[in-house]
PDB file of C-alpha atoms in Angstrom:
ATOM      1  CA  UNK A   9     168.678  64.062 103.835  1.00 74.00           C
ATOM      2  CA  UNK A  10     166.307  62.262 101.534  1.00 81.00           C
ATOM      3  CA  UNK A  11     162.693  61.722 102.526  1.00 89.00           C
ATOM      4  CA  UNK A  12     159.370  60.725 101.031  1.00 94.00           C
ATOM      5  CA  UNK A  13     155.942  61.631 102.318  1.00 96.00           C
ATOM      6  CA  UNK A  14     152.739  59.840 101.458  1.00 97.00           C
ATOM      7  CA  UNK A  15     150.123  61.957 103.246  1.00 96.00           C
ATOM      8  CA  UNK A  16     147.266  59.455 102.973  1.00 96.00           C
ATOM      9  CA  UNK A  17     147.338  56.177 104.871  1.00 96.00           C
ATOM     10  CA  UNK A  18     144.361  54.941 102.866  1.00 97.00           C
ATOM     11  CA  UNK A  19     142.534  55.947  99.694  1.00 97.00           C
ATOM     12  CA  UNK A  20     139.101  54.624  98.756  1.00 97.00           C
ATOM     13  CA  UNK A  21     137.908  54.846  95.143  1.00 97.00           C
ATOM     14  CA  UNK A  22     134.893  53.394  93.390  1.00 97.00           C
ATOM     15  CA  UNK A  23     135.636  50.987  90.562  1.00 97.00           C
ATOM     16  CA  UNK A  24     135.769  52.791  87.242  1.00 97.00           C
ATOM     17  CA  UNK A  25     136.634  56.154  88.784  1.00 97.00           C
ATOM     18  CA  UNK A  26     140.018  57.840  88.391  1.00 97.00           C
ATOM     19  CA  UNK A  27     142.451  57.394  91.244  1.00 97.00           C
ATOM     20  CA  UNK A  28     145.323  59.453  92.619  1.00 97.00           C
ATOM     21  CA  UNK A  29     147.828  58.414  95.274  1.00 98.00           C
ATOM     22  CA  UNK A  30     149.893  61.339  96.493  1.00 98.00           C
ATOM     23  CA  UNK A  31     153.640  61.535  97.058  1.00 98.00           C
ATOM     24  CA  UNK A  32     156.034  64.365  97.838  1.00 97.00           C
ATOM     25  CA  UNK A  33     159.779  64.065  98.218  1.00 95.00           C
ATOM     26  CA  UNK A  34     162.859  65.817  99.479  1.00 91.00           C
ATOM     27  CA  UNK A  35     166.305  65.080  98.105  1.00 85.00           C
ATOM     28  CA  UNK A  36     169.544  66.943  97.497  1.00 81.00           C
ATOM     29  CA  UNK A  37     170.021  67.384  93.786  1.00 81.00           C
ATOM     30  CA  UNK A  38     167.895  65.768  91.145  1.00 82.00           C
ATOM     31  CA  UNK A  39     165.850  62.733  92.091  1.00 86.00           C
ATOM     32  CA  UNK A  40     165.087  59.357  90.692  1.00 88.00           C
ATOM     33  CA  UNK A  41     161.503  58.550  91.672  1.00 92.00           C
ATOM     34  CA  UNK A  42     159.742  55.215  91.813  1.00 93.00           C
ATOM     35  CA  UNK A  43     156.397  53.661  92.560  1.00 96.00           C
ATOM     36  CA  UNK A  44     156.166  50.106  93.828  1.00 95.00           C
ATOM     37  CA  UNK A  45     153.076  48.037  94.660  1.00 96.00           C
ATOM     38  CA  UNK A  46     152.826  45.333  97.307  1.00 93.00           C
ATOM     39  CA  UNK A  47     150.150  42.668  97.313  1.00 89.00           C
ATOM     40  CA  UNK A  48     149.504  40.576 100.460  1.00 80.00           C
ATOM     41  CA  UNK A  49     152.309  38.129 101.243  1.00 73.00           C
ATOM     42  CA  UNK A  50     154.231  39.175  98.164  1.00 77.00           C
ATOM     43  CA  UNK A  51     157.281  41.277  97.553  1.00 81.00           C
ATOM     44  CA  UNK A  52     157.398  44.735  96.113  1.00 90.00           C
ATOM     45  CA  UNK A  53     156.629  44.957  92.425  1.00 92.00           C
ATOM     46  CA  UNK A  54     158.021  47.778  90.318  1.00 91.00           C
ATOM     47  CA  UNK A  55     155.358  49.961  88.672  1.00 94.00           C
ATOM     48  CA  UNK A  56     157.171  52.887  87.109  1.00 94.00           C
ATOM     49  CA  UNK A  57     160.032  55.313  87.498  1.00 91.00           C
ATOM     50  CA  UNK A  58     161.018  58.854  86.625  1.00 91.00           C
ATOM     51  CA  UNK A  59     164.617  59.378  85.609  1.00 85.00           C
ATOM     52  CA  UNK A  60     164.601  62.282  83.197  1.00 82.00           C
ATOM     53  CA  UNK A  61     162.639  63.588  80.243  1.00 84.00           C
ATOM     54  CA  UNK A  62     158.866  63.773  80.070  1.00 88.00           C
ATOM     55  CA  UNK A  63     157.223  64.642  83.325  1.00 92.00           C
ATOM     56  CA  UNK A  64     154.416  62.154  82.699  1.00 95.00           C
ATOM     57  CA  UNK A  65     155.641  58.612  83.116  1.00 95.00           C
ATOM     58  CA  UNK A  66     153.629  55.589  82.052  1.00 95.00           C
ATOM     59  CA  UNK A  67     154.027  52.275  83.799  1.00 93.00           C
ATOM     60  CA  UNK A  68     152.546  48.845  84.325  1.00 90.00           C
ATOM     61  CA  UNK A  69     148.844  47.998  84.605  1.00 91.00           C
ATOM     62  CA  UNK A  70     147.720  51.358  83.179  1.00 95.00           C
ATOM     63  CA  UNK A  71     149.293  53.438  85.932  1.00 97.00           C
ATOM     64  CA  UNK A  72     151.055  56.708  85.300  1.00 97.00           C
ATOM     65  CA  UNK A  73     152.734  59.325  87.452  1.00 97.00           C
ATOM     66  CA  UNK A  74     153.446  62.990  87.000  1.00 95.00           C
ATOM     67  CA  UNK A  75     156.710  64.524  88.125  1.00 95.00           C
ATOM     68  CA  UNK A  76     156.331  68.114  89.307  1.00 95.00           C
ATOM     69  CA  UNK A  77     159.655  69.633  90.225  1.00 92.00           C
ATOM     70  CA  UNK A  78     158.289  72.904  91.595  1.00 93.00           C
ATOM     71  CA  UNK A  79     155.955  71.073  93.946  1.00 95.00           C
ATOM     72  CA  UNK A  80     158.418  68.218  94.577  1.00 94.00           C
ATOM     73  CA  UNK A  81     155.626  65.770  93.911  1.00 96.00           C
ATOM     74  CA  UNK A  82     155.258  62.494  92.062  1.00 97.00           C
ATOM     75  CA  UNK A  83     151.583  61.508  92.316  1.00 98.00           C
ATOM     76  CA  UNK A  84     150.433  58.137  91.001  1.00 98.00           C
ATOM     77  CA  UNK A  85     147.343  58.121  88.799  1.00 97.00           C
ATOM     78  CA  UNK A  86     145.082  55.816  86.852  1.00 97.00           C
ATOM     79  CA  UNK A  87     142.139  56.937  84.705  1.00 97.00           C
ATOM     80  CA  UNK A  88     139.835  54.062  85.630  1.00 97.00           C
ATOM     81  CA  UNK A  89     140.336  51.968  88.768  1.00 97.00           C
ATOM     82  CA  UNK A  90     139.918  48.196  88.932  1.00 96.00           C
ATOM     83  CA  UNK A  91     139.099  46.156  92.029  1.00 95.00           C
ATOM     84  CA  UNK A  92     142.344  44.271  91.382  1.00 93.00           C
ATOM     85  CA  UNK A  93     144.274  47.512  91.919  1.00 95.00           C
ATOM     86  CA  UNK A  94     143.578  47.209  95.647  1.00 96.00           C
ATOM     87  CA  UNK A  95     146.990  46.932  97.295  1.00 96.00           C
ATOM     88  CA  UNK A  96     149.654  48.837  99.216  1.00 96.00           C
ATOM     89  CA  UNK A  97     151.528  51.446  97.173  1.00 97.00           C
ATOM     90  CA  UNK A  98     154.942  52.825  97.999  1.00 97.00           C
ATOM     91  CA  UNK A  99     156.579  55.933  96.589  1.00 97.00           C
ATOM     92  CA  UNK A 100     160.366  55.998  96.722  1.00 94.00           C
ATOM     93  CA  UNK A 101     163.258  58.322  95.918  1.00 91.00           C
ATOM     94  CA  UNK A 102     166.894  57.815  95.154  1.00 84.00           C
ATOM     95  CA  UNK A 103     169.646  60.301  94.496  1.00 76.00           C
ATOM     96  CA  UNK A 104     170.541  60.786  90.861  1.00 67.00           C
ATOM     97  CA  UNK A 105     173.814  59.301  89.707  1.00 60.00           C
ATOM     98  CA  UNK A 106     174.292  57.444  92.929  1.00 59.00           C
ATOM     99  CA  UNK A 107     173.989  53.672  92.954  1.00 56.00           C
ATOM    100  CA  UNK A 108     172.618  53.475  96.415  1.00 67.00           C
ATOM    101  CA  UNK A 109     169.682  52.961  98.640  1.00 77.00           C
ATOM    102  CA  UNK A 110     166.105  53.812  97.925  1.00 83.00           C
ATOM    103  CA  UNK A 111     164.170  55.779 100.526  1.00 90.00           C
ATOM    104  CA  UNK A 112     160.558  54.642 100.763  1.00 93.00           C
ATOM    105  CA  UNK A 113     157.451  56.352 101.979  1.00 95.00           C
ATOM    106  CA  UNK A 114     155.271  54.649 104.567  1.00 95.00           C
ATOM    107  CA  UNK A 115     152.832  53.457 101.966  1.00 96.00           C
ATOM    108  CA  UNK A 116     149.239  54.161 101.008  1.00 97.00           C
ATOM    109  CA  UNK A 117     146.632  51.443 101.067  1.00 96.00           C
ATOM    110  CA  UNK A 118     144.363  51.688  98.063  1.00 97.00           C
ATOM    111  CA  UNK A 119     140.858  50.226  98.301  1.00 96.00           C
ATOM    112  CA  UNK A 120     138.857  49.975  95.104  1.00 96.00           C
ATOM    113  CA  UNK A 121     135.203  49.523  95.915  1.00 95.00           C
ATOM    114  CA  UNK A 122     133.118  47.399  93.539  1.00 92.00           C
TER     115      UNK A 122
ATOM    116  CA  UNK B  79     161.897  31.814  87.547  1.00 52.00           C
ATOM    117  CA  UNK B  80     164.350  34.588  86.842  1.00 78.00           C
ATOM    118  CA  UNK B  81     163.435  36.830  89.754  1.00 91.00           C
ATOM    119  CA  UNK B  82     164.988  37.422  93.146  1.00 94.00           C
ATOM    120  CA  UNK B  83     164.410  34.525  95.520  1.00 95.00           C
ATOM    121  CA  UNK B  84     164.665  34.442  99.288  1.00 96.00           C
ATOM    122  CA  UNK B  85     164.655  31.642 101.821  1.00 97.00           C
ATOM    123  CA  UNK B  86     163.183  30.764 104.137  1.00 97.00           C
ATOM    124  CA  UNK B  87     159.910  32.567 103.460  1.00 95.00           C
ATOM    125  CA  UNK B  88     158.957  32.345 107.129  1.00 96.00           C
ATOM    126  CA  UNK B  89     161.131  31.947 110.199  1.00 97.00           C
ATOM    127  CA  UNK B  90     160.123  31.689 113.813  1.00 98.00           C
ATOM    128  CA  UNK B  91     162.954  32.072 116.303  1.00 97.00           C
ATOM    129  CA  UNK B  92     163.161  32.089 120.058  1.00 97.00           C
ATOM    130  CA  UNK B  93     164.691  35.192 121.528  1.00 97.00           C
ATOM    131  CA  UNK B  94     168.440  34.771 121.685  1.00 97.00           C
ATOM    132  CA  UNK B  95     168.695  32.425 118.715  1.00 97.00           C
ATOM    133  CA  UNK B  96     170.812  33.195 115.686  1.00 98.00           C
ATOM    134  CA  UNK B  97     169.138  33.250 112.262  1.00 98.00           C
ATOM    135  CA  UNK B  98     170.435  33.321 108.694  1.00 98.00           C
ATOM    136  CA  UNK B  99     168.402  34.639 105.789  1.00 98.00           C
ATOM    137  CA  UNK B 100     169.381  33.890 102.212  1.00 98.00           C
ATOM    138  CA  UNK B 101     168.966  35.929  99.050  1.00 98.00           C
ATOM    139  CA  UNK B 102     169.535  34.751  95.481  1.00 97.00           C
ATOM    140  CA  UNK B 103     169.618  37.813  93.225  1.00 96.00           C
ATOM    141  CA  UNK B 104     168.759  37.940  89.567  1.00 93.00           C
ATOM    142  CA  UNK B 105     171.561  36.272  87.667  1.00 91.00           C
ATOM    143  CA  UNK B 106     174.217  38.761  86.625  1.00 89.00           C
ATOM    144  CA  UNK B 107     173.003  41.582  88.836  1.00 90.00           C
ATOM    145  CA  UNK B 108     175.920  43.418  90.348  1.00 89.00           C
ATOM    146  CA  UNK B 109     174.143  45.270  93.134  1.00 90.00           C
ATOM    147  CA  UNK B 110     172.320  43.681  96.050  1.00 93.00           C
ATOM    148  CA  UNK B 111     170.382  45.437  98.782  1.00 93.00           C
ATOM    149  CA  UNK B 112     168.795  44.357 102.058  1.00 96.00           C
ATOM    150  CA  UNK B 113     165.815  46.195 103.542  1.00 95.00           C
ATOM    151  CA  UNK B 114     163.801  45.705 106.718  1.00 96.00           C
ATOM    152  CA  UNK B 115     160.042  46.252 106.640  1.00 94.00           C
ATOM    153  CA  UNK B 116     158.274  46.521 109.967  1.00 93.00           C
ATOM    154  CA  UNK B 117     154.535  45.958 110.123  1.00 89.00           C
ATOM    155  CA  UNK B 118     152.659  48.873 108.596  1.00 86.00           C
ATOM    156  CA  UNK B 119     155.813  50.661 107.471  1.00 90.00           C
ATOM    157  CA  UNK B 120     157.758  51.126 104.290  1.00 92.00           C
ATOM    158  CA  UNK B 121     160.986  49.222 103.733  1.00 93.00           C
ATOM    159  CA  UNK B 122     164.069  50.675 105.385  1.00 94.00           C
ATOM    160  CA  UNK B 123     167.561  50.264 104.015  1.00 92.00           C
ATOM    161  CA  UNK B 124     169.968  47.982 105.853  1.00 95.00           C
ATOM    162  CA  UNK B 125     172.983  47.371 103.647  1.00 94.00           C
ATOM    163  CA  UNK B 126     174.259  47.296 100.056  1.00 90.00           C
ATOM    164  CA  UNK B 127     176.760  45.236  98.084  1.00 92.00           C
ATOM    165  CA  UNK B 128     178.365  45.832  94.748  1.00 89.00           C
ATOM    166  CA  UNK B 129     179.659  42.427  93.741  1.00 92.00           C
ATOM    167  CA  UNK B 130     181.291  41.073  96.907  1.00 94.00           C
ATOM    168  CA  UNK B 131     182.094  44.490  98.356  1.00 93.00           C
ATOM    169  CA  UNK B 132     179.823  45.822 101.076  1.00 94.00           C
ATOM    170  CA  UNK B 133     179.735  49.509 100.183  1.00 89.00           C
ATOM    171  CA  UNK B 134     177.178  50.742 102.674  1.00 88.00           C
ATOM    172  CA  UNK B 135     176.099  49.187 105.946  1.00 90.00           C
ATOM    173  CA  UNK B 136     174.827  52.339 107.546  1.00 89.00           C
ATOM    174  CA  UNK B 137     171.315  50.963 107.996  1.00 92.00           C
ATOM    175  CA  UNK B 138     172.230  47.917 110.080  1.00 95.00           C
ATOM    176  CA  UNK B 139     170.555  48.582 113.439  1.00 93.00           C
ATOM    177  CA  UNK B 140     173.178  46.976 115.651  1.00 94.00           C
ATOM    178  CA  UNK B 141     176.310  44.874 115.618  1.00 95.00           C
ATOM    179  CA  UNK B 142     174.068  41.813 115.925  1.00 97.00           C
ATOM    180  CA  UNK B 143     173.298  42.232 112.227  1.00 97.00           C
ATOM    181  CA  UNK B 144     175.831  40.999 109.719  1.00 97.00           C
ATOM    182  CA  UNK B 145     175.620  40.521 105.959  1.00 98.00           C
ATOM    183  CA  UNK B 146     177.940  38.896 103.476  1.00 97.00           C
ATOM    184  CA  UNK B 147     178.157  38.162  99.775  1.00 97.00           C
ATOM    185  CA  UNK B 148     181.443  36.309  99.465  1.00 96.00           C
ATOM    186  CA  UNK B 149     181.285  35.406  95.778  1.00 94.00           C
ATOM    187  CA  UNK B 150     179.339  38.369  94.540  1.00 92.00           C
ATOM    188  CA  UNK B 151     176.144  36.417  93.993  1.00 94.00           C
ATOM    189  CA  UNK B 152     174.160  34.863  96.853  1.00 97.00           C
ATOM    190  CA  UNK B 153     173.950  36.937 100.012  1.00 98.00           C
ATOM    191  CA  UNK B 154     173.210  36.000 103.602  1.00 98.00           C
ATOM    192  CA  UNK B 155     171.874  38.304 106.288  1.00 98.00           C
ATOM    193  CA  UNK B 156     172.663  36.977 109.746  1.00 98.00           C
ATOM    194  CA  UNK B 157     171.096  38.167 112.953  1.00 98.00           C
ATOM    195  CA  UNK B 158     172.728  37.067 116.175  1.00 98.00           C
ATOM    196  CA  UNK B 159     170.973  36.798 119.535  1.00 97.00           C
ATOM    197  CA  UNK B 160     167.618  37.773 118.039  1.00 97.00           C
ATOM    198  CA  UNK B 161     165.369  40.166 119.935  1.00 97.00           C
ATOM    199  CA  UNK B 162     161.631  40.693 119.637  1.00 96.00           C
ATOM    200  CA  UNK B 163     162.183  44.042 117.928  1.00 96.00           C
ATOM    201  CA  UNK B 164     163.912  42.191 115.094  1.00 97.00           C
ATOM    202  CA  UNK B 165     160.528  40.790 114.019  1.00 97.00           C
ATOM    203  CA  UNK B 166     159.893  42.141 110.534  1.00 97.00           C
ATOM    204  CA  UNK B 167     159.945  41.222 106.875  1.00 95.00           C
ATOM    205  CA  UNK B 168     163.438  41.245 105.424  1.00 97.00           C
ATOM    206  CA  UNK B 169     163.500  42.150 101.755  1.00 96.00           C
ATOM    207  CA  UNK B 170     166.312  41.595  99.311  1.00 96.00           C
ATOM    208  CA  UNK B 171     166.619  43.505  96.044  1.00 93.00           C
ATOM    209  CA  UNK B 172     169.043  43.389  93.165  1.00 92.00           C
ATOM    210  CA  UNK B 173     169.854  45.658  90.273  1.00 88.00           C
ATOM    211  CA  UNK B 174     172.202  45.667  87.329  1.00 82.00           C
ATOM    212  CA  UNK B 175     174.389  48.321  88.925  1.00 59.00           C
ATOM    213  CA  UNK B 176     177.672  49.184  87.308  1.00 56.00           C
ATOM    214  CA  UNK B 177     177.248  51.982  84.812  1.00 52.00           C
ATOM    215  CA  UNK B 178     173.495  51.851  85.041  1.00 50.00           C
ATOM    216  CA  UNK B 179     173.175  53.522  88.384  1.00 48.00           C
ATOM    217  CA  UNK B 180     169.632  54.512  87.604  1.00 53.00           C
ATOM    218  CA  UNK B 181     168.503  50.964  87.170  1.00 71.00           C
ATOM    219  CA  UNK B 182     165.468  49.634  88.908  1.00 82.00           C
ATOM    220  CA  UNK B 183     165.817  47.506  92.015  1.00 87.00           C
ATOM    221  CA  UNK B 184     163.869  44.253  91.784  1.00 90.00           C
ATOM    222  CA  UNK B 185     162.644  42.786  95.028  1.00 93.00           C
ATOM    223  CA  UNK B 186     162.278  39.261  96.305  1.00 94.00           C
ATOM    224  CA  UNK B 187     159.201  38.031  98.213  1.00 92.00           C
ATOM    225  CA  UNK B 188     160.849  38.609 101.576  1.00 94.00           C
ATOM    226  CA  UNK B 189     161.485  36.532 104.681  1.00 96.00           C
ATOM    227  CA  UNK B 190     159.019  37.099 107.492  1.00 95.00           C
ATOM    228  CA  UNK B 191     160.859  36.753 110.800  1.00 97.00           C
ATOM    229  CA  UNK B 192     158.977  36.359 114.043  1.00 97.00           C
ATOM    230  CA  UNK B 193     160.975  36.378 117.266  1.00 97.00           C
ATOM    231  CA  UNK B 194     159.136  34.989 120.261  1.00 96.00           C
TER     232      UNK B 194
END
């Protein structure tokens, strides 16, 4: 069965500092991995995805994520946090070559402190 | 705009009422998904359509939940005899589907349902 774990309910980072939001996954076969962001009263917005190729994936708003197959992780990173990055972040996994559902983690709330 | 739209944005229902939630996917998107997001949780899969065919309804929590997409475009999620535990945000997503099975799912703003 597929699953996603986001071990931190909340992450606090000072503005200008690097940030990391952690994600590990479990899936049969090779995964497709995604990060979505959710702002208050708004739907999920796609940030980035890993399909194949380079393990470091670059996405929207300066975010990037590193796929690590041996550790089954897909941590989200940004070199310098902005206050506007404060939001709820969801990691998600989907089975490769299957047009089907995404399994989401429970989310990590990111607070960027001015 | 060209994104996924959902209506209504907010719905308050008395327990026992039937509700219908609408999703307009991105034009031309073949695949359409419904998810349920409880407060403080990640979205959970409900059901999936490819064109008008409902290919997976394994996530529907009970037979009170019913979804349709009769013309392969707009979809409606219907909940009969609503219960308080049905209170959640219902998210719709669409993707190009077809050969591009790796394509990103794009989400609508959701319908927040409150059952009193």
